[in-house]
Amino acid sequence: AFGFDVWISAPNFFDNDPILSRQGKASQFKGESSMVTVDLALEFIAEKARSPQPFLAVVWFGSPHAPHIAAAEDRAVYQDEKPALQNFYGEVTGMDRAFGKLRDGLVKLGLRNNTVLWYCSDNGGLPRIGASGGRGNKSAIYEGGLRVPALLEWPATIKEARTIPMPCSTVDIYPTLLEIAGARLSHKRPLDGISLLPVLTGTVSARTRPLGFWQHPSRGLQVKTDESMKELLDLQAKGEEVTDPERLLANAAAITTQYPENTFPGHAAWLDWPWKLHRIQAQDRKLDYELYNLAEDPGEARNRIGQESPRAKAMQGQLEDWLGSVTRSLNGKDYQ
């Protein structure tokens, strides 16, 4: 049997002396948040390293994230910049140093050779601070909102450093880990991603399935992490707990909204490299399509929809099939 332990750290977004949730309890820590997070991760990894059972450690960094408040030593590196950039770049520097400590820790524990160490960002650059290249920024379906680098180390399998130009996504992480672990599931759910193991081992160089993206117009749930964690810490000190039903979200797992399966509002895209089709449905249901060749036009400036009508029509059908699958999942039909 191949089992996993999962360790997750989600710091509040203040980069000094963070309040973290540890095993469901709020705890006050001292130090820069990324380094505190890695220290706790290494504590967990060291414990699991004493067992022959494989483990999975998931480490979430809160940085860089608003409100940007870097440690003084990290801000000092960028003293020639405006204060906002000092804090933003300082947070990145703190996270970079912490990630280096994580890598060094794997070496000291004798785990580096056969450990898959996988790092990636969750979205593109911020307006006025630092774009990740291309059109648009964070929250956009254009490349500036989607395209970010990822780094993966696995010395036992990947012997030499190389760049893989093939587009990948976080939806590929789950099927990749399943194949690496040799896991066999008793049930099968629709998966958007593919296993990247053949790409990592060099047996294939192109995706076997396009990537879909969709920015649905429904609003997410805003959580003021810093306020909530401080409140929880204060309540625990008094021997009390959060009792407000709206704050507890006891029905968070319940699917109460049913979305129509014949209309797909918002901005979606279908990436079948190098072609990327955009489907933009306004509130009045008016549809616009854009098609770009990202190899020739990474800035998505030259719409080829008129010159590539057959290609666009085929991709449109694939995209709408995928949007229908996503909607069925939203409605809970894939999990009954």
Coordinates of C-alpha atoms in Angstrom, one line a residue:
A1 CA 0.0 0.0 0.0
F2 CA 1.2 3.5 -0.8
G3 CA 0.0 5.9 1.8
F4 CA 0.3 9.7 2.2
D5 CA 0.4 12.1 5.1
V6 CA -0.5 15.6 4.2
W7 CA 0.8 18.6 6.1
I8 CA -0.5 22.0 5.2
S9 CA 0.5 25.4 6.5
A10 CA -1.5 28.5 5.7
P11 CA -0.1 31.6 7.4
N12 CA -1.9 34.8 7.8
F13 CA -0.7 37.5 5.5
F14 CA 1.5 39.5 7.9
D15 CA 5.1 38.6 7.3
N16 CA 6.4 39.0 10.8
D17 CA 5.4 37.0 13.9
P18 CA 2.5 35.2 12.0
I19 CA -0.4 33.5 13.6
L20 CA -0.8 30.0 12.1
S21 CA -3.3 27.2 12.4
R22 CA -1.6 24.1 13.6
Q23 CA -3.6 21.0 13.9
G24 CA -6.7 23.2 14.1
K25 CA -5.4 25.4 16.8
A26 CA -4.2 29.0 16.4
S27 CA -0.6 29.6 17.5
Q28 CA 1.5 32.7 17.6
F29 CA 5.0 32.3 16.1
K30 CA 8.0 34.5 16.0
G31 CA 9.9 35.4 12.8
E32 CA 9.3 35.9 9.1
S33 CA 6.3 34.0 8.0
S34 CA 7.9 32.0 5.1
M35 CA 10.7 30.9 7.3
V36 CA 8.3 29.9 10.1
T37 CA 6.3 27.9 7.6
V38 CA 9.4 26.1 6.3
D39 CA 10.6 25.4 9.9
L40 CA 7.3 23.7 10.6
A41 CA 7.4 21.8 7.4
L42 CA 10.9 20.5 8.1
E43 CA 9.7 19.4 11.5
F44 CA 7.0 17.4 9.9
I45 CA 9.2 16.0 7.2
A46 CA 11.9 15.0 9.7
E47 CA 9.2 13.1 11.7
K48 CA 8.0 11.2 8.6
A49 CA 11.5 10.5 7.4
R50 CA 11.9 8.1 10.3
S51 CA 9.2 5.9 8.8
P52 CA 9.5 3.8 5.7
Q53 CA 6.1 4.9 4.6
P54 CA 6.2 7.6 1.8
F55 CA 4.7 10.9 2.6
L56 CA 3.3 14.0 0.9
A57 CA 4.1 17.5 2.3
V58 CA 2.1 20.4 1.0
V59 CA 3.6 23.8 1.9
W60 CA 1.6 27.0 1.2
F61 CA 3.5 30.3 1.4
G62 CA 1.4 33.3 2.3
S63 CA 3.9 35.6 0.5
P64 CA 3.8 37.5 -1.6
H65 CA 0.3 38.7 -0.8
A66 CA -1.4 41.9 0.2
P67 CA -1.0 43.6 2.5
H68 CA 2.7 43.4 1.6
I69 CA 4.7 43.8 4.7
A70 CA 8.2 42.4 4.4
A71 CA 10.7 41.8 7.1
A72 CA 13.1 44.8 7.6
E73 CA 16.2 42.8 6.5
D74 CA 14.5 41.9 3.3
R75 CA 13.1 45.4 2.6
A76 CA 16.7 46.8 3.1
V77 CA 17.9 45.0 0.0
Y78 CA 15.6 47.2 -2.1
Q79 CA 16.0 50.5 -0.4
D80 CA 16.3 52.3 -3.8
E81 CA 12.8 51.2 -4.7
K82 CA 9.5 52.8 -3.7
P83 CA 8.1 51.5 -0.3
A84 CA 5.5 49.4 -2.0
L85 CA 8.1 47.6 -4.1
Q86 CA 10.4 47.3 -1.2
N87 CA 7.8 45.2 0.6
F88 CA 6.7 43.3 -2.4
Y89 CA 10.2 42.3 -3.5
G90 CA 11.2 41.8 0.2
E91 CA 8.4 39.2 0.6
V92 CA 9.7 37.3 -2.5
T93 CA 13.2 37.4 -1.1
G94 CA 12.0 36.0 2.3
M95 CA 10.2 33.2 0.5
D96 CA 13.2 32.5 -1.7
R97 CA 15.4 32.2 1.4
A98 CA 12.9 29.9 3.1
F99 CA 12.6 27.7 0.0
G100 CA 16.4 27.3 0.0
K101 CA 16.3 26.2 3.6
L102 CA 13.7 23.6 2.6
R103 CA 16.0 22.2 -0.1
D104 CA 19.0 22.2 2.3
G105 CA 16.8 20.4 4.9
L106 CA 16.0 17.6 2.5
V107 CA 19.8 17.1 1.9
K108 CA 20.5 17.0 5.7
L109 CA 17.7 14.4 6.2
G110 CA 19.0 12.2 3.3
L111 CA 15.8 12.7 1.3
R112 CA 16.8 14.9 -1.6
N113 CA 17.7 12.2 -4.1
N114 CA 14.4 10.5 -4.4
T115 CA 12.1 13.3 -3.3
V116 CA 10.1 15.2 -5.9
L117 CA 10.3 18.9 -4.9
W118 CA 7.7 20.9 -6.9
Y119 CA 7.3 24.6 -6.8
C120 CA 4.9 26.8 -8.7
S121 CA 3.0 30.1 -8.4
D122 CA -0.8 30.3 -8.4
N123 CA -1.4 33.1 -10.8
G124 CA 0.2 35.8 -13.0
G125 CA 1.7 39.1 -12.0
L126 CA 0.0 42.1 -10.3
P127 CA -0.8 45.3 -12.1
R128 CA 1.7 48.1 -11.3
I129 CA 4.0 45.7 -9.5
G130 CA 5.3 43.0 -11.7
A131 CA 3.7 41.3 -14.7
S132 CA 4.6 37.7 -15.6
G133 CA 4.7 38.6 -19.3
G134 CA 2.0 38.7 -22.0
R135 CA -1.4 40.4 -22.0
G136 CA -3.3 40.9 -18.8
N137 CA -2.5 40.4 -15.1
K138 CA -3.7 38.3 -12.2
S139 CA -7.3 37.2 -12.6
A140 CA -7.1 37.5 -16.4
I141 CA -7.5 34.6 -18.8
Y142 CA -4.9 36.2 -21.1
E143 CA -1.3 34.9 -20.7
G144 CA -0.3 37.6 -18.3
G145 CA -2.8 36.2 -15.8
L146 CA -2.0 32.5 -16.4
R147 CA 1.6 32.1 -17.5
V148 CA 4.0 31.5 -14.6
P149 CA 7.1 29.4 -14.3
A150 CA 7.4 26.2 -12.3
L151 CA 10.4 24.4 -10.9
L152 CA 10.7 20.6 -10.2
E153 CA 13.6 18.6 -8.8
W154 CA 13.9 14.9 -8.7
P155 CA 17.6 13.9 -8.8
A156 CA 16.9 10.2 -8.9
T157 CA 15.0 10.5 -12.2
I158 CA 15.9 13.9 -13.6
K159 CA 19.7 13.7 -14.0
E160 CA 20.3 17.0 -15.8
A161 CA 18.7 20.4 -15.7
R162 CA 16.5 21.2 -18.7
T163 CA 13.6 23.5 -19.7
I164 CA 10.3 22.0 -20.7
P165 CA 8.4 24.4 -23.0
M166 CA 5.2 22.4 -22.9
P167 CA 2.3 24.2 -21.1
C168 CA 1.3 22.5 -17.8
S169 CA -1.1 23.4 -15.0
T170 CA -1.8 22.7 -11.4
V171 CA -4.5 20.4 -12.6
D172 CA -1.7 18.1 -13.7
I173 CA -0.3 17.7 -10.2
Y174 CA -2.8 15.2 -8.9
P175 CA -2.6 12.7 -11.8
T176 CA 1.2 13.0 -11.9
L177 CA 1.5 12.1 -8.2
L178 CA -0.9 9.2 -8.6
E179 CA 1.3 7.7 -11.4
I180 CA 4.6 8.4 -9.5
A181 CA 3.1 6.6 -6.5
G182 CA 1.7 3.8 -8.5
A183 CA -1.7 4.4 -6.9
R184 CA -4.8 2.7 -8.2
L185 CA -8.1 4.3 -7.4
S186 CA -11.3 2.4 -6.7
H187 CA -13.4 5.1 -8.3
K188 CA -12.7 7.4 -11.3
R189 CA -13.7 11.1 -11.4
P190 CA -13.3 13.4 -14.5
L191 CA -9.8 14.9 -14.4
D192 CA -8.8 17.9 -16.4
G193 CA -5.1 17.3 -16.1
I194 CA -2.7 14.6 -17.3
S195 CA 0.2 12.8 -15.7
L196 CA 3.5 14.6 -16.4
L197 CA 5.6 11.6 -15.6
P198 CA 6.3 10.8 -19.3
V199 CA 7.3 14.4 -19.8
L200 CA 9.7 14.3 -16.8
T201 CA 11.3 11.1 -18.0
G202 CA 11.6 12.4 -21.5
T203 CA 9.5 9.9 -23.3
V204 CA 7.0 12.5 -24.6
S205 CA 7.3 16.2 -25.3
A206 CA 3.8 17.3 -26.1
R207 CA 0.5 17.4 -24.2
T208 CA -2.0 14.6 -24.9
R209 CA -4.9 16.8 -23.8
P210 CA -5.5 20.6 -24.2
L211 CA -5.9 22.8 -21.1
G212 CA -9.1 24.7 -20.3
F213 CA -9.5 27.9 -18.2
W214 CA -12.6 29.6 -17.0
Q215 CA -13.2 32.7 -15.0
H216 CA -16.8 32.4 -13.9
P217 CA -18.5 35.6 -12.9
S218 CA -19.7 34.4 -9.6
R219 CA -18.0 35.9 -6.6
G220 CA -15.8 33.9 -4.3
L221 CA -16.0 34.0 -0.5
Q222 CA -13.7 36.6 1.1
V223 CA -11.9 35.5 4.2
K224 CA -10.1 38.0 6.3
T225 CA -7.4 35.6 7.5
D226 CA -5.5 37.9 9.7
E227 CA -8.6 39.1 11.6
S228 CA -10.0 35.6 11.9
M229 CA -6.8 34.1 13.2
K230 CA -6.3 36.9 15.8
E231 CA -9.9 36.4 16.9
L232 CA -9.4 32.6 17.2
L233 CA -6.2 33.1 19.2
D234 CA -7.9 35.4 21.6
L235 CA -10.9 33.0 22.1
Q236 CA -8.7 30.0 22.7
A237 CA -6.8 32.0 25.3
K238 CA -10.1 32.4 27.1
G239 CA -11.0 28.7 26.7
E240 CA -13.7 29.6 24.2
E241 CA -14.4 28.7 20.6
V242 CA -16.0 30.3 17.5
T243 CA -19.7 29.7 17.7
D244 CA -21.1 32.1 15.0
P245 CA -22.8 29.8 12.4
E246 CA -21.9 32.2 9.5
R247 CA -18.2 32.1 10.5
L248 CA -18.1 28.3 11.0
L249 CA -19.5 27.6 7.5
A250 CA -20.7 24.2 8.7
N251 CA -22.5 23.6 5.3
A252 CA -19.4 24.4 3.2
A253 CA -19.4 21.0 1.6
A254 CA -23.1 21.2 0.7
I255 CA -23.8 21.9 -3.0
T256 CA -26.8 24.3 -2.9
T257 CA -26.5 26.1 -6.2
Q258 CA -27.3 24.6 -9.5
Y259 CA -25.7 26.2 -12.5
P260 CA -27.3 26.1 -16.0
E261 CA -25.6 23.5 -18.2
N262 CA -26.4 25.2 -21.5
T263 CA -24.8 28.6 -21.0
F264 CA -21.3 29.4 -19.8
P265 CA -20.9 33.0 -18.7
G266 CA -17.6 34.8 -18.2
H267 CA -14.2 34.4 -19.9
A268 CA -13.0 30.9 -20.9
A269 CA -10.1 29.7 -23.0
W270 CA -8.9 26.4 -24.6
L271 CA -5.2 26.0 -25.0
D272 CA -4.2 23.4 -27.6
W273 CA -0.6 24.5 -28.1
P274 CA 0.3 26.7 -29.8
W275 CA -3.3 27.7 -30.5
K276 CA -5.4 29.4 -27.8
L277 CA -9.1 30.1 -28.3
H278 CA -10.9 32.6 -26.1
R279 CA -14.7 32.4 -25.4
I280 CA -16.0 35.6 -23.8
Q281 CA -19.7 35.6 -22.9
A282 CA -21.0 38.9 -21.6
Q283 CA -24.0 39.4 -19.2
D284 CA -26.3 39.9 -22.1
R285 CA -25.1 36.4 -23.4
K286 CA -23.4 38.0 -26.4
L287 CA -20.5 35.8 -27.4
D288 CA -17.1 36.9 -28.7
Y289 CA -14.3 34.6 -29.8
E290 CA -10.5 35.3 -30.2
L291 CA -7.9 32.9 -31.5
Y292 CA -4.1 33.4 -31.1
N293 CA -1.0 31.4 -32.0
L294 CA 1.1 31.7 -28.8
A295 CA 4.3 30.5 -30.4
E296 CA 4.2 33.4 -32.9
D297 CA 2.2 35.9 -30.8
P298 CA 2.7 35.3 -27.0
G299 CA 1.3 38.8 -26.3
E300 CA -2.1 37.8 -27.9
A301 CA -2.2 40.9 -30.1
R302 CA -3.2 39.4 -33.5
N303 CA -6.6 37.7 -33.5
R304 CA -6.6 34.9 -36.1
I305 CA -10.2 34.0 -35.7
G306 CA -11.0 35.1 -39.3
Q307 CA -8.1 33.3 -40.9
E308 CA -8.5 30.1 -39.0
S309 CA -12.3 29.5 -39.0
P310 CA -12.2 25.6 -39.3
R311 CA -9.6 25.4 -36.5
A312 CA -11.6 27.8 -34.3
K313 CA -14.8 25.9 -34.8
A314 CA -13.3 22.6 -33.8
M315 CA -11.7 24.1 -30.7
Q316 CA -15.0 25.8 -29.8
G317 CA -16.7 22.4 -29.7
Q318 CA -14.0 21.0 -27.5
L319 CA -14.1 24.0 -25.1
E320 CA -17.9 23.9 -24.7
D321 CA -17.7 20.1 -24.0
W322 CA -15.2 20.9 -21.3
L323 CA -17.3 23.8 -19.9
G324 CA -20.2 21.4 -19.7
S325 CA -18.1 18.9 -17.7
V326 CA -17.0 21.7 -15.3
T327 CA -20.6 22.8 -14.8
R328 CA -21.7 19.2 -14.0
S329 CA -18.9 19.0 -11.4
L330 CA -20.1 22.4 -10.0
N331 CA -23.6 20.9 -9.7
G332 CA -22.3 17.8 -7.9
K333 CA -23.1 15.3 -10.5
D334 CA -19.6 13.9 -10.8
Y335 CA -19.4 13.2 -7.0
Q336 CA -22.6 11.3 -6.3

